[in-house]
C-alpha cells in the first residue's frame, strides 16, 4: 500500500517529454470486434497499455516520443528501454514492437505489424476490469506535467483536479480510493498482470484503497469536513514554514520524544499495510 500511495501522490521524478503521441491516435483500440476483442490497446499522450483477453498485459510509459519515417516512436525507461511504434492506417492504427537488438536507424525491422480498430465502448467485463486504471493513466500524465518542474501548490492542485469526480474542488474518501485503485492497476499492468491478476487486485485493492484513503483523510482533514483540499494536502509541504520560534526557553532532549513518535509511526504503518 505504501507503493500505491507514493505512486498516487509522488508521481515521477524526471522531466516530462515535450512531445507526445498525436491526439488522433489516442484512445482505445481493439484487435477483432470491439464487443469480443482479442486484445485492447489504450493510448495516451505518453503511454501504451496492451490488454489481451488472455495472457499478460503490457504497459509502456514513454520517456521520449519522436517522429521517424512515418511512424511515431515511443521509448520507455529502464534498462530494457522498450520501444513501441505507431502510425495511422485510415480509420485504424498500426503498431510495431521492434526487436530490442534492432538499431534505431533500421526500425521497425522485421517485427510484425498489428492493426487496431477504434473501440469506443469495450465490453462491460473489460470496462469493469480496466476502466479505472485506464482513467488513471491520463490523470497520472496530467499530474506529472504539473509536478515535474512546477511549483508544489500547482502539483497538489493537479492531484486534486485529477481525483475530483464530484467537481467540488475537494477530495473525499471515495475519490482518493479511486486514485489508489488506479495506481494499483498501473502497477499490475507494468508487472505484466493477467486478467485473473487484475480481478484479484481489484477485489483486494478495493478494501485496502478505502482503508488507506480514510487514513489519509483523517490524517490531513484539518477543518473536519471529511474531504481534502489542495491547501490541506500542502499544509507544511507546499513551502517550508517560516523560521518562527521563540528565543526564550531551553532545548529539551529530542530523544525524549522518540518513544511516542515511534509508537505513532508503528501504528500508522500497521494501519497502512493492513
Short mmCIF file of C-alpha atoms in Angstrom, two decimals:
data_model
loop_
_atom_site.label_atom_id
_atom_site.label_comp_id
_atom_site.label_asym_id
_atom_site.label_seq_id
_atom_site.Cartn_x
_atom_site.Cartn_y
_atom_site.Cartn_z
CA UNK A 1 0.00 0.00 0.00
CA UNK A 2 2.93 2.34 0.56
CA UNK A 3 3.95 1.89 -3.09
CA UNK A 4 0.40 2.74 -4.16
CA UNK A 5 0.30 5.87 -2.03
CA UNK A 6 3.63 7.05 -3.38
CA UNK A 7 2.56 6.32 -6.93
CA UNK A 8 -0.56 8.39 -6.46
CA UNK A 9 0.98 11.41 -4.77
CA UNK A 10 4.67 11.47 -5.75
CA UNK A 11 4.39 10.60 -9.42
CA UNK A 12 7.68 10.60 -11.22
CA UNK A 13 10.91 12.49 -10.67
CA UNK A 14 12.19 13.25 -14.16
CA UNK A 15 11.04 15.99 -16.53
CA UNK A 16 8.21 15.01 -18.84
CA UNK A 17 8.88 14.88 -22.57
CA UNK A 18 7.51 17.80 -24.55
CA UNK A 19 6.23 15.73 -27.48
CA UNK A 20 3.55 13.09 -27.10
CA UNK A 21 1.58 10.63 -29.19
CA UNK A 22 -0.56 12.58 -31.72
CA UNK A 23 -4.07 13.08 -30.42
CA UNK A 24 -5.63 11.29 -33.40
CA UNK A 25 -4.04 8.03 -32.24
CA UNK A 26 -5.02 8.31 -28.59
CA UNK A 27 -7.89 6.38 -27.08
CA UNK A 28 -8.90 2.72 -27.00
CA UNK A 29 -8.42 0.33 -29.91
CA UNK A 30 -9.07 -3.37 -30.40
CA UNK A 31 -7.89 -6.38 -32.35
CA UNK A 32 -11.01 -8.14 -33.50
CA UNK A 33 -14.55 -6.95 -32.91
CA UNK A 34 -14.82 -4.45 -30.07
CA UNK A 35 -17.60 -6.49 -28.44
CA UNK A 36 -15.37 -9.59 -28.25
CA UNK A 37 -11.81 -8.35 -28.74
CA UNK A 38 -8.68 -10.46 -28.74
CA UNK A 39 -6.92 -7.52 -27.13
CA UNK A 40 -7.39 -3.86 -26.32
CA UNK A 41 -4.82 -1.13 -26.78
CA UNK A 42 -5.17 2.10 -24.83
CA UNK A 43 -3.02 5.01 -25.99
CA UNK A 44 -2.46 8.22 -24.03
CA UNK A 45 -0.10 11.11 -24.71
CA UNK A 46 2.87 9.23 -23.25
CA UNK A 47 1.90 5.61 -22.68
CA UNK A 48 0.56 2.49 -24.32
CA UNK A 49 -1.29 -0.26 -22.44
CA UNK A 50 -1.92 -3.53 -24.27
CA UNK A 51 -4.63 -5.58 -22.56
CA UNK A 52 -5.18 -9.01 -24.10
CA UNK A 53 -8.22 -11.09 -23.22
CA UNK A 54 -5.79 -13.89 -22.38
CA UNK A 55 -2.17 -13.51 -21.44
CA UNK A 56 -0.08 -10.84 -19.72
CA UNK A 57 -0.77 -7.13 -20.02
CA UNK A 58 1.93 -4.71 -21.11
CA UNK A 59 2.25 -1.09 -20.04
CA UNK A 60 4.96 1.07 -21.58
CA UNK A 61 5.35 4.65 -20.38
CA UNK A 62 7.45 6.72 -22.73
CA UNK A 63 10.49 8.71 -21.68
CA UNK A 64 10.77 10.08 -25.20
CA UNK A 65 8.46 10.35 -28.22
CA UNK A 66 9.61 11.27 -31.71
CA UNK A 67 8.58 11.01 -35.35
CA UNK A 68 10.53 8.57 -37.50
CA UNK A 69 9.85 7.66 -41.15
CA UNK A 70 6.06 7.99 -40.92
CA UNK A 71 5.89 6.34 -37.52
CA UNK A 72 5.66 7.76 -34.01
CA UNK A 73 8.37 6.11 -31.92
CA UNK A 74 7.93 5.93 -28.15
CA UNK A 75 10.78 4.72 -25.97
CA UNK A 76 10.28 3.58 -22.40
CA UNK A 77 12.64 3.81 -19.45
CA UNK A 78 14.64 1.26 -17.54
CA UNK A 79 17.47 -0.96 -18.65
CA UNK A 80 15.45 -2.53 -21.48
CA UNK A 81 14.17 0.82 -22.84
CA UNK A 82 11.27 -0.86 -24.69
CA UNK A 83 10.17 0.75 -27.95
CA UNK A 84 6.71 0.95 -29.49
CA UNK A 85 5.98 2.38 -32.92
CA UNK A 86 2.55 3.65 -34.00
CA UNK A 87 1.14 5.09 -37.21
CA UNK A 88 -2.30 5.96 -38.60
CA UNK A 89 -3.80 3.50 -41.07
CA UNK A 90 -7.03 5.05 -42.35
CA UNK A 91 -9.62 4.66 -39.61
CA UNK A 92 -7.28 2.31 -37.74
CA UNK A 93 -3.77 2.44 -36.34
CA UNK A 94 -0.85 0.06 -36.69
CA UNK A 95 1.74 -0.77 -34.07
CA UNK A 96 5.10 -2.48 -34.04
CA UNK A 97 7.23 -3.51 -31.08
CA UNK A 98 10.73 -3.76 -32.56
CA UNK A 99 13.21 -6.39 -31.52
CA UNK A 100 15.44 -4.92 -28.78
CA UNK A 101 18.51 -5.64 -30.90
CA UNK A 102 17.27 -3.65 -33.91
CA UNK A 103 19.23 -0.42 -34.35
CA UNK A 104 17.28 2.83 -34.34
CA UNK A 105 18.28 3.60 -37.93
CA UNK A 106 16.82 0.26 -39.06
CA UNK A 107 13.44 0.47 -37.35
CA UNK A 108 10.91 -1.07 -37.47
CA UNK A 109 12.95 -4.01 -38.74
CA UNK A 110 11.23 -7.34 -39.27
CA UNK A 111 8.86 -7.15 -36.30
CA UNK A 112 5.21 -7.94 -37.11
CA UNK A 113 2.70 -5.13 -37.62
CA UNK A 114 -0.56 -5.25 -35.62
CA UNK A 115 -3.65 -3.41 -36.87
CA UNK A 116 -6.06 -1.93 -34.33
CA UNK A 117 -9.55 -0.52 -34.92
CA UNK A 118 -11.24 2.12 -32.80
CA UNK A 119 -13.15 0.71 -29.81
CA UNK A 120 -15.48 3.38 -28.37
CA UNK A 121 -17.30 1.08 -25.93
CA UNK A 122 -15.45 -2.05 -24.80
CA UNK A 123 -17.48 -4.93 -23.33
CA UNK A 124 -18.69 -4.38 -19.75
CA UNK A 125 -16.45 -7.04 -18.23
CA UNK A 126 -13.32 -5.39 -19.63
CA UNK A 127 -14.56 -1.90 -18.79
CA UNK A 128 -15.13 -3.03 -15.21
CA UNK A 129 -11.69 -4.62 -15.05
CA UNK A 130 -9.66 -1.83 -16.64
CA UNK A 131 -11.76 1.36 -16.65
CA UNK A 132 -10.37 2.99 -13.51
CA UNK A 133 -6.82 2.10 -14.42
CA UNK A 134 -7.13 3.50 -17.93
CA UNK A 135 -8.57 6.71 -16.50
CA UNK A 136 -5.65 6.87 -14.07
CA UNK A 137 -3.06 6.76 -16.88
CA UNK A 138 -4.29 10.05 -18.27
CA UNK A 139 -4.60 11.56 -14.79
CA UNK A 140 -1.07 10.46 -13.95
CA UNK A 141 0.32 12.23 -17.01
CA UNK A 142 -1.52 15.44 -16.13
CA UNK A 143 -0.18 15.27 -12.58
CA UNK A 144 3.34 14.65 -13.84
CA UNK A 145 3.11 17.62 -16.20
CA UNK A 146 2.16 19.87 -13.28
CA UNK A 147 4.55 18.38 -10.73
CA UNK A 148 7.75 17.98 -12.73
CA UNK A 149 9.41 21.36 -12.87
CA UNK A 150 6.38 23.18 -11.47
CA UNK A 151 5.63 24.54 -8.03
CA UNK A 152 4.37 22.45 -5.12
CA UNK A 153 0.98 24.24 -4.97
CA UNK A 154 0.42 23.63 -8.69
CA UNK A 155 1.37 19.98 -8.22
CA UNK A 156 -1.05 19.46 -5.35
CA UNK A 157 -3.81 21.28 -7.21
CA UNK A 158 -3.28 18.91 -10.15
CA UNK A 159 -3.66 15.93 -7.79
CA UNK A 160 -6.96 17.35 -6.53
CA UNK A 161 -8.22 18.06 -10.05
CA UNK A 162 -7.29 14.57 -11.22
CA UNK A 163 -9.28 12.93 -8.45
CA UNK A 164 -12.16 15.40 -8.11
CA UNK A 165 -15.07 13.41 -9.56
CA UNK A 166 -17.77 15.46 -7.84
CA UNK A 167 -16.41 18.77 -9.11
CA UNK A 168 -16.38 20.48 -5.72
CA UNK A 169 -12.62 21.10 -5.72
CA UNK A 170 -12.06 18.69 -2.82
CA UNK A 171 -11.09 15.04 -2.42
CA UNK A 172 -13.31 12.72 -0.42
CA UNK A 173 -12.52 9.20 0.70
CA UNK A 174 -14.09 7.58 -2.37
CA UNK A 175 -12.21 9.90 -4.73
CA UNK A 176 -8.86 9.19 -3.07
CA UNK A 177 -9.61 5.46 -3.10
CA UNK A 178 -10.30 5.69 -6.84
CA UNK A 179 -6.86 7.20 -7.41
CA UNK A 180 -5.25 4.49 -5.31
CA UNK A 181 -7.09 1.73 -7.18
CA UNK A 182 -5.92 3.27 -10.45
CA UNK A 183 -2.35 3.32 -9.21
CA UNK A 184 -2.65 -0.35 -8.17
CA UNK A 185 -3.92 -1.17 -11.67
CA UNK A 186 -0.95 0.62 -13.25
CA UNK A 187 1.47 -1.37 -11.09
CA UNK A 188 -0.25 -4.63 -12.06
CA UNK A 189 -0.14 -3.71 -15.75
CA UNK A 190 3.51 -2.73 -15.52
CA UNK A 191 4.26 -6.08 -13.89
CA UNK A 192 2.54 -7.98 -16.73
CA UNK A 193 -0.58 -8.99 -14.86
CA UNK A 194 -3.21 -11.21 -16.47
CA UNK A 195 -6.99 -10.91 -16.26
CA UNK A 196 -7.10 -13.02 -13.10
CA UNK A 197 -4.44 -10.82 -11.52
CA UNK A 198 -6.40 -7.66 -12.25
CA UNK A 199 -9.59 -9.21 -10.89
CA UNK A 200 -7.89 -10.31 -7.67
CA UNK A 201 -6.09 -6.99 -7.29
CA UNK A 202 -9.36 -5.15 -7.83
CA UNK A 203 -11.15 -7.15 -5.14
CA UNK A 204 -8.36 -6.92 -2.57
CA UNK A 205 -7.24 -3.45 -3.57
CA UNK A 206 -10.72 -2.00 -3.23
CA UNK A 207 -10.75 -2.68 0.51
CA UNK A 208 -7.15 -1.60 1.01
CA UNK A 209 -7.64 1.57 -1.04
CA UNK A 210 -10.65 2.63 1.03
CA UNK A 211 -8.74 1.97 4.26
CA UNK A 212 -5.75 3.97 3.05
CA UNK A 213 -7.99 6.76 1.77
CA UNK A 214 -9.75 7.02 5.12
CA UNK A 215 -6.41 7.16 6.89
CA UNK A 216 -5.21 9.90 4.57
CA UNK A 217 -8.37 11.96 5.06
CA UNK A 218 -8.28 11.53 8.82
CA UNK A 219 -4.59 12.49 8.87
CA UNK A 220 -4.91 15.69 6.82
CA UNK A 221 -8.53 16.84 7.21
CA UNK A 222 -7.75 19.85 9.35
CA UNK A 223 -11.16 21.51 9.00
CA UNK A 224 -13.03 18.28 9.75
CA UNK A 225 -15.33 18.33 6.71
CA UNK A 226 -14.40 14.79 5.65
CA UNK A 227 -12.66 15.95 2.46
CA UNK A 228 -9.20 17.18 1.48
CA UNK A 229 -8.38 20.43 -0.29
CA UNK A 230 -5.15 21.25 -2.08
CA UNK A 231 -4.33 23.54 0.84
CA UNK A 232 -4.72 20.68 3.32
CA UNK A 233 -2.58 18.39 1.18
CA UNK A 234 0.04 21.11 1.08
CA UNK A 235 -0.01 22.06 4.75
CA UNK A 236 3.69 22.41 5.75
CA UNK A 237 4.60 20.71 2.45
CA UNK A 238 3.87 23.19 -0.32
CA UNK A 239 6.51 25.51 1.11
CA UNK A 240 8.85 25.42 4.06
CA UNK A 241 7.26 27.07 7.09
CA UNK A 242 8.84 30.39 8.15
CA UNK A 243 11.58 30.27 10.76
CA UNK A 244 9.32 31.38 13.56
CA UNK A 245 10.17 30.27 17.05
CA UNK A 246 10.86 31.72 20.43
CA UNK A 247 14.14 32.86 21.94
CA UNK A 248 13.02 32.18 25.48
CA UNK A 249 13.35 28.72 26.94
CA UNK A 250 15.96 25.99 26.69
CA UNK A 251 16.08 22.97 24.33
CA UNK A 252 14.75 19.73 25.73
CA UNK A 253 16.18 16.38 24.73
CA UNK A 254 14.69 15.36 21.42
CA UNK A 255 15.35 11.77 22.44
CA UNK A 256 12.56 12.13 24.97
CA UNK A 257 10.11 12.36 22.11
CA UNK A 258 11.36 9.23 20.38
CA UNK A 259 9.20 6.69 22.22
CA UNK A 260 5.94 8.47 21.48
CA UNK A 261 6.91 9.18 17.89
CA UNK A 262 7.99 5.58 17.43
CA UNK A 263 4.67 4.23 18.70
CA UNK A 264 2.78 6.57 16.40
CA UNK A 265 4.88 5.50 13.41
CA UNK A 266 4.33 1.80 14.12
CA UNK A 267 0.59 2.36 14.47
CA UNK A 268 0.39 4.23 11.17
CA UNK A 269 2.48 1.60 9.38
CA UNK A 270 0.25 -1.19 10.63
CA UNK A 271 -2.88 0.65 9.53
CA UNK A 272 -1.48 1.39 6.07
CA UNK A 273 -0.26 -2.17 5.45
CA UNK A 274 -3.40 -3.99 6.60
#
